C-alpha positions as CSV (number, residue, x, y, z in Angstrom):
1,M,-81.2,8.3,30.8
2,N,-84.3,7.2,28.9
3,F,-85.1,8.1,25.3
4,N,-87.7,7.1,22.7
5,K,-87.6,3.8,21.0
6,L,-87.4,4.2,17.3
7,K,-89.6,2.2,15.0
8,F,-88.7,0.2,11.9
9,G,-88.1,2.5,9.0
10,A,-86.6,5.3,11.1
11,T,-83.4,6.9,9.8
12,I,-79.9,6.6,11.5
13,G,-77.4,9.3,10.6
14,I,-73.8,8.2,10.9
15,I,-70.9,10.7,11.1
16,G,-68.0,8.8,9.5
17,G,-68.0,6.5,6.5
18,G,-65.1,4.1,7.1
19,Q,-65.3,0.4,7.9
20,L,-66.9,1.0,11.3
21,G,-69.6,3.1,9.8
22,K,-70.1,0.4,7.1
23,M,-70.6,-2.4,9.6
24,M,-72.9,-0.1,11.7
25,A,-75.0,0.5,8.6
26,Q,-75.2,-3.2,7.8
27,S,-76.5,-4.0,11.3
28,A,-78.9,-1.1,11.1
29,Q,-80.3,-2.2,7.7
30,K,-80.9,-5.8,8.8
31,M,-83.0,-4.4,11.7
32,G,-85.1,-2.4,9.3
33,F,-83.6,1.1,9.7
34,K,-82.5,3.5,7.0
35,V,-79.0,5.0,7.0
36,I,-77.5,8.3,6.0
37,V,-73.7,8.8,6.2
38,L,-71.6,11.9,6.2
39,D,-67.9,11.7,5.3
40,P,-65.4,14.0,3.6
41,D,-64.0,11.1,1.5
42,A,-65.8,10.9,-1.8
43,E,-65.0,7.1,-1.9
44,A,-65.9,6.3,1.7
45,P,-66.8,2.6,2.0
46,C,-70.0,3.1,4.0
47,Q,-71.7,5.1,1.2
48,Y,-72.2,1.9,-0.7
49,V,-74.4,0.4,2.0
50,A,-76.3,3.6,2.9
51,H,-79.5,5.0,1.6
52,E,-78.0,8.5,1.3
53,F,-74.4,9.9,1.3
54,I,-73.4,13.4,2.3
55,N,-69.9,14.2,1.0
56,A,-68.8,17.0,3.4
57,A,-66.2,17.8,6.0
58,Y,-66.8,16.8,9.6
59,D,-66.8,20.5,10.7
60,D,-69.2,21.6,8.0
61,M,-72.2,22.7,10.2
62,D,-74.5,23.2,7.2
63,A,-73.9,19.6,6.2
64,L,-74.2,18.3,9.7
65,R,-77.5,20.0,10.1
66,K,-78.6,18.5,6.8
67,L,-77.7,15.1,8.3
68,G,-79.6,15.9,11.5
69,E,-82.7,17.1,9.7
70,A,-82.9,13.9,7.7
71,S,-82.2,11.6,10.6
72,D,-84.2,10.3,13.6
73,V,-81.0,9.7,15.6
74,I,-77.3,10.5,15.0
75,T,-74.3,8.4,15.9
76,Y,-70.6,8.4,15.0
77,E,-68.0,5.9,14.0
78,F,-64.8,7.6,15.4
79,E,-63.7,10.1,18.0
80,N,-61.9,12.7,15.9
81,I,-65.0,14.8,15.3
82,A,-64.7,18.3,16.6
83,A,-66.5,18.3,20.0
84,D,-67.9,21.9,19.4
85,Q,-69.7,20.8,16.3
86,L,-71.0,17.6,18.0
87,K,-72.2,19.7,21.0
88,A,-74.1,22.0,18.6
89,L,-75.7,18.9,17.0
90,T,-76.8,17.6,20.4
91,E,-78.6,20.9,21.1
92,E,-80.7,20.6,17.9
93,F,-81.0,16.9,17.2
94,N,-81.3,13.4,18.8
95,V,-77.7,12.4,19.6
96,P,-78.0,9.9,22.6
97,Q,-74.2,9.6,22.9
98,G,-73.9,13.3,23.5
99,Y,-70.6,15.2,23.1
100,Q,-69.0,14.8,26.6
101,A,-67.2,11.5,25.9
102,I,-65.7,12.9,22.7
103,Q,-64.6,16.1,24.4
104,L,-62.9,14.2,27.2
105,L,-61.3,11.3,25.2
106,Q,-60.0,13.1,22.1
107,D,-57.4,14.7,24.5
108,R,-55.1,12.2,25.9
109,L,-54.3,14.4,28.9
110,T,-57.9,14.9,30.0
111,E,-58.6,11.2,29.3
112,K,-55.9,10.3,31.8
113,Q,-57.1,12.8,34.3
114,T,-60.6,11.5,34.0
115,L,-59.4,7.9,34.4
116,E,-57.5,9.0,37.5
117,S,-60.5,10.7,39.0
118,A,-62.6,7.7,38.3
119,G,-60.3,5.6,40.5
120,T,-59.0,3.3,37.8
121,K,-55.4,2.0,37.8
122,I,-53.4,3.7,35.0
123,V,-49.7,3.8,34.0
124,P,-47.8,6.7,35.6
125,Y,-47.7,9.7,33.2
126,A,-46.5,13.3,32.8
127,Q,-47.7,16.3,30.9
128,L,-45.4,17.7,28.3
129,T,-46.1,21.4,27.3
130,K,-42.5,22.3,26.2
131,P,-39.4,20.3,25.2
132,S,-37.6,21.0,28.5
133,D,-40.4,19.1,30.3
134,L,-38.8,15.9,29.0
135,D,-35.8,16.3,31.4
136,A,-38.2,16.2,34.4
137,T,-40.1,13.3,32.8
138,V,-36.9,11.2,32.7
139,D,-36.5,11.7,36.4
140,K,-40.2,10.9,37.1
141,L,-40.8,8.0,34.8
142,G,-37.3,6.7,33.9
143,Y,-36.5,5.0,30.6
144,P,-38.2,3.7,28.5
145,F,-41.4,5.8,28.1
146,M,-43.8,6.7,25.4
147,V,-44.5,10.2,24.1
148,K,-47.9,10.7,22.5
149,T,-49.5,13.8,21.1
150,R,-52.4,15.1,23.2
151,F,-54.7,15.4,20.2
152,G,-55.1,13.2,17.1
153,G,-53.1,10.1,16.3
154,Y,-54.2,6.5,16.0
155,D,-52.7,3.2,15.1
156,G,-49.3,4.4,16.3
157,K,-49.3,7.8,14.6
158,G,-48.1,10.7,16.8
159,Q,-46.2,8.4,19.1
160,I,-42.5,7.9,19.9
161,L,-40.9,5.3,22.1
162,V,-38.0,6.9,24.1
163,R,-35.7,4.1,25.0
164,D,-32.8,6.2,26.2
165,E,-31.3,9.7,25.8
166,N,-30.5,9.0,22.1
167,D,-34.3,9.3,21.4
168,L,-34.8,12.5,23.4
169,N,-34.1,14.8,20.4
170,E,-36.8,13.2,18.3
171,A,-39.3,13.4,21.3
172,K,-38.4,17.1,21.8
173,T,-39.1,17.9,18.2
174,L,-42.6,16.3,18.6
175,V,-43.2,18.3,21.8
176,E,-42.1,21.5,20.0
177,N,-44.9,21.1,17.5
178,Q,-47.7,20.3,19.9
179,E,-48.4,19.4,23.6
180,C,-47.9,15.7,24.5
181,V,-48.3,13.2,27.2
182,A,-45.5,10.8,28.4
183,E,-46.4,7.4,29.7
184,Q,-44.1,4.9,31.6
185,F,-43.4,2.0,29.3
186,L,-44.5,-1.2,30.9
187,D,-42.8,-4.6,30.7
188,L,-45.9,-6.1,29.1
189,Y,-47.2,-9.6,29.5
190,K,-50.4,-9.1,27.6
191,E,-52.8,-6.6,26.1
192,V,-56.6,-7.1,26.5
193,S,-59.7,-5.1,25.9
194,L,-63.3,-5.2,27.0
195,T,-66.1,-4.1,24.6
196,V,-69.3,-2.9,26.3
197,T,-72.6,-1.5,25.2
198,I,-74.8,0.8,27.4
199,G,-78.4,1.3,26.4
200,N,-81.7,2.9,27.3
201,G,-82.1,3.4,31.0
202,G,-78.5,2.3,31.8
203,Q,-78.8,-1.3,30.5
204,I,-75.4,-2.8,30.0
205,S,-74.1,-5.7,27.9
206,Y,-70.5,-7.0,28.2
207,F,-68.7,-8.8,25.5
208,P,-66.1,-11.4,26.5
209,L,-62.6,-10.2,27.4
210,Q,-60.5,-9.9,24.2
211,E,-56.8,-10.7,24.0
212,N,-54.9,-8.5,21.6
213,E,-51.5,-8.4,19.9
214,H,-50.2,-5.2,18.2
215,R,-47.5,-5.0,15.7
216,D,-45.9,-1.6,14.9
217,Q,-48.7,-0.2,17.2
218,V,-51.4,-1.5,14.8
219,L,-53.8,-4.3,16.0
220,F,-52.6,-7.5,14.4
221,K,-54.8,-10.2,16.0
222,T,-57.5,-10.7,18.6
223,I,-58.2,-14.0,20.5
224,V,-61.5,-14.6,22.3
225,P,-62.0,-15.5,25.0
226,A,-58.8,-14.0,26.3
227,R,-56.3,-16.4,27.9
228,S,-56.4,-14.3,31.1
229,D,-58.0,-14.3,34.5
230,K,-58.6,-10.6,34.4
231,E,-62.2,-10.4,33.1
232,N,-63.9,-9.6,36.4
233,E,-61.2,-7.0,37.2
234,A,-61.6,-5.4,33.8
235,R,-65.4,-5.2,34.3
236,N,-64.9,-3.5,37.6
237,E,-62.6,-0.9,36.0
238,V,-65.2,-0.3,33.2
239,D,-67.9,0.2,35.9
240,K,-65.8,2.9,37.5
241,I,-65.4,4.6,34.0
242,K,-69.1,4.4,33.1
243,N,-70.0,6.1,36.4
244,K,-67.7,9.0,35.5
245,V,-68.2,9.4,31.7
246,H,-71.6,9.5,29.8
247,F,-71.8,6.6,27.3
248,V,-74.6,5.3,25.2
249,G,-73.8,2.7,22.6
250,T,-70.8,0.5,22.1
251,F,-67.4,1.4,23.5
252,T,-64.1,-0.4,24.2
253,V,-61.6,0.0,27.1
254,E,-58.1,-1.2,26.3
255,F,-55.9,-2.6,29.1
256,F,-52.3,-3.5,29.7
257,I,-51.2,-6.5,31.9
258,D,-47.6,-6.3,33.0
259,K,-45.3,-9.1,34.0
260,N,-46.5,-8.9,37.6
261,N,-50.0,-9.7,36.3
262,D,-51.2,-6.2,37.2
263,L,-54.0,-4.7,35.1
264,Y,-53.8,-1.0,33.9
265,V,-56.4,1.0,31.9
266,N,-54.7,2.2,28.8
267,E,-57.3,4.1,26.8
268,I,-61.0,4.2,25.8
269,A,-62.5,4.1,22.3
270,P,-66.0,5.7,22.6
271,R,-67.4,3.7,19.6
272,P,-67.1,0.1,18.2
273,H,-63.5,-1.1,18.1
274,N,-61.3,-3.1,15.9
275,S,-60.8,-5.7,18.6
276,G,-64.5,-6.4,18.7
277,H,-64.9,-7.4,15.0
278,Y,-64.8,-11.1,15.9
279,S,-68.3,-10.7,17.5
280,I,-69.9,-10.6,14.0
281,E,-69.5,-14.4,13.7
282,A,-68.4,-15.5,17.2
283,C,-71.3,-14.0,19.3
284,D,-75.0,-14.1,19.2
285,Y,-75.0,-10.3,18.9
286,S,-72.2,-8.3,17.3
287,Q,-70.8,-5.1,18.8
288,F,-72.5,-3.2,15.9
289,D,-75.9,-4.9,16.6
290,T,-75.8,-3.8,20.2
291,H,-74.7,-0.3,19.3
292,I,-77.7,0.1,16.9
293,L,-80.0,-1.3,19.6
294,A,-78.7,1.2,22.1
295,V,-78.8,4.4,20.0
296,T,-82.3,3.5,18.8
297,G,-83.6,2.9,22.3
298,Q,-84.2,-0.8,22.0
299,K,-83.7,-3.3,24.8
300,L,-80.2,-4.8,25.1
301,P,-79.5,-8.5,25.6
302,E,-78.8,-9.2,29.2
303,K,-75.9,-11.4,28.3
304,I,-73.7,-11.7,25.2
305,E,-73.1,-15.4,24.4
306,I,-69.9,-16.4,22.7
307,L,-70.9,-19.1,20.2
308,K,-67.4,-20.4,19.7
309,P,-63.9,-19.3,20.5
310,A,-62.3,-17.2,17.7
311,V,-59.1,-15.8,16.3
312,M,-59.5,-12.5,14.3
313,M,-56.7,-11.1,12.2
314,N,-56.5,-7.7,10.6
315,L,-55.9,-7.6,6.9
316,L,-53.5,-4.8,5.8
317,G,-52.8,-4.0,2.2
318,K,-49.7,-6.2,2.2
319,D,-51.7,-9.1,3.7
320,L,-54.2,-8.9,0.8
321,D,-51.3,-9.0,-1.6
322,L,-50.1,-12.2,0.2
323,L,-53.5,-13.9,0.7
324,E,-56.0,-12.7,-1.9
325,D,-55.6,-15.8,-4.1
326,K,-56.0,-18.1,-1.0
327,F,-59.3,-16.8,0.3
328,G,-61.4,-19.1,-2.0
329,D,-59.6,-22.2,-0.7
330,H,-60.6,-21.5,2.9
331,P,-64.3,-21.4,3.5
332,E,-63.6,-21.5,7.3
333,W,-62.1,-18.0,7.0
334,H,-64.8,-15.4,7.5
335,V,-63.3,-12.6,5.4
336,H,-64.4,-9.0,5.5
337,I,-63.1,-6.6,2.8
338,Y,-63.9,-3.0,3.6
339,G,-64.0,-1.6,0.1
340,K,-61.4,1.1,0.4
341,A,-60.5,2.6,-2.9
342,S,-56.7,2.4,-2.5
343,R,-54.6,-0.4,-1.2
344,K,-51.6,0.6,0.8
345,P,-49.2,-1.8,2.5
346,V,-50.0,-0.9,6.1
347,R,-53.6,0.4,5.7
348,K,-56.4,-1.7,7.2
349,M,-58.2,-3.2,4.3
350,G,-60.3,-5.8,6.0
351,H,-60.2,-8.6,8.6
352,M,-60.8,-12.3,8.9
353,T,-62.2,-14.4,11.7
354,V,-61.8,-18.1,12.3
355,L,-64.1,-20.0,14.7
356,T,-62.3,-22.8,16.4
357,D,-62.3,-25.4,19.2
358,D,-58.5,-25.1,19.6
359,V,-57.5,-21.4,19.8
360,D,-53.8,-22.2,20.2
361,K,-53.6,-24.5,17.2
362,T,-55.6,-22.1,15.0
363,E,-53.5,-19.1,16.1
364,Q,-50.3,-21.0,15.0
365,E,-51.9,-22.0,11.7
366,M,-52.9,-18.4,10.9
367,L,-49.5,-17.1,11.9
368,T,-48.0,-19.6,9.5
369,T,-50.4,-18.6,6.8
370,F,-49.5,-14.9,7.2
371,K,-45.8,-15.9,6.9
372,G,-44.9,-12.8,9.0
373,G,-46.5,-10.5,6.5
374,N,-47.6,-8.1,9.3
375,K,-44.1,-7.8,10.9
């Protein structure tokens, strides 16, 4: 797919005004573009770095059309936009990413079916339409397994780990309320992710493989480059996916590596991702830079260079409570505070990245600094 290259001064409309939208806007502005953001939160962080803010619901078609009419291109910062509204926008305005990826990936069942049809390796799963389906799932997958809602849910929301029959009643309650997907729970060795940008004419830029640790199903830290030999295999899996699903811009594929060192595709985020935030300081282009280049029709870099290995830690509300007075004493910490109005203990409030020649040592120092605050 080829589309027109936008000139300096053109306007980018962003659906979603959280931290991802904010960092997109900052990249866009340094390249000379104007930014308009739409978000239902009157205190959305992105509005403070945008030229115009539309305070409206994501399904408000009048507001979305207002965004489209004022923009030369439209992008989005997260995948929980209604696909029908996004489809309507693509028919009237310039939305290079289209709506197909959103339509496929906001439903965990169709995401798995798509990954399966692309030929990628995924964890065994089962569809749950009614509570009684859990009995057959136990026979198919065995304990333990995860139950996740088909729609919505992020950072561990809408998910239950079923360890044994004692957890079945809670899982059945979840399935009673909405359809779900069950996934076999792997004996994990490591979690990794690969951030990729696809641009004009199918250009592609790969970021280095990222090693992730989650706590309470929220990303805790990312280490780059990953301490893993799976980068080429991960790229091959991404190539299968991009041949099946239409992508323009930055997206991230998350993987599991089990104790047998087998790689499995977990899920896809069709936009910039938390595990790619280190790229702002550690690479010659950030994931937000390449995203803006892609959606505005610019040429992508042939290769993303990592300038220095890095450790990135998320900052939740409780971490800010712990570390806020220490930031000034550590100029080596690249601290990003998102500007959210209310600080909650487990809400993502920012992140910090440390560039290092010794990832293992820096990781231990940062874990000591956090004093288990994210446990």
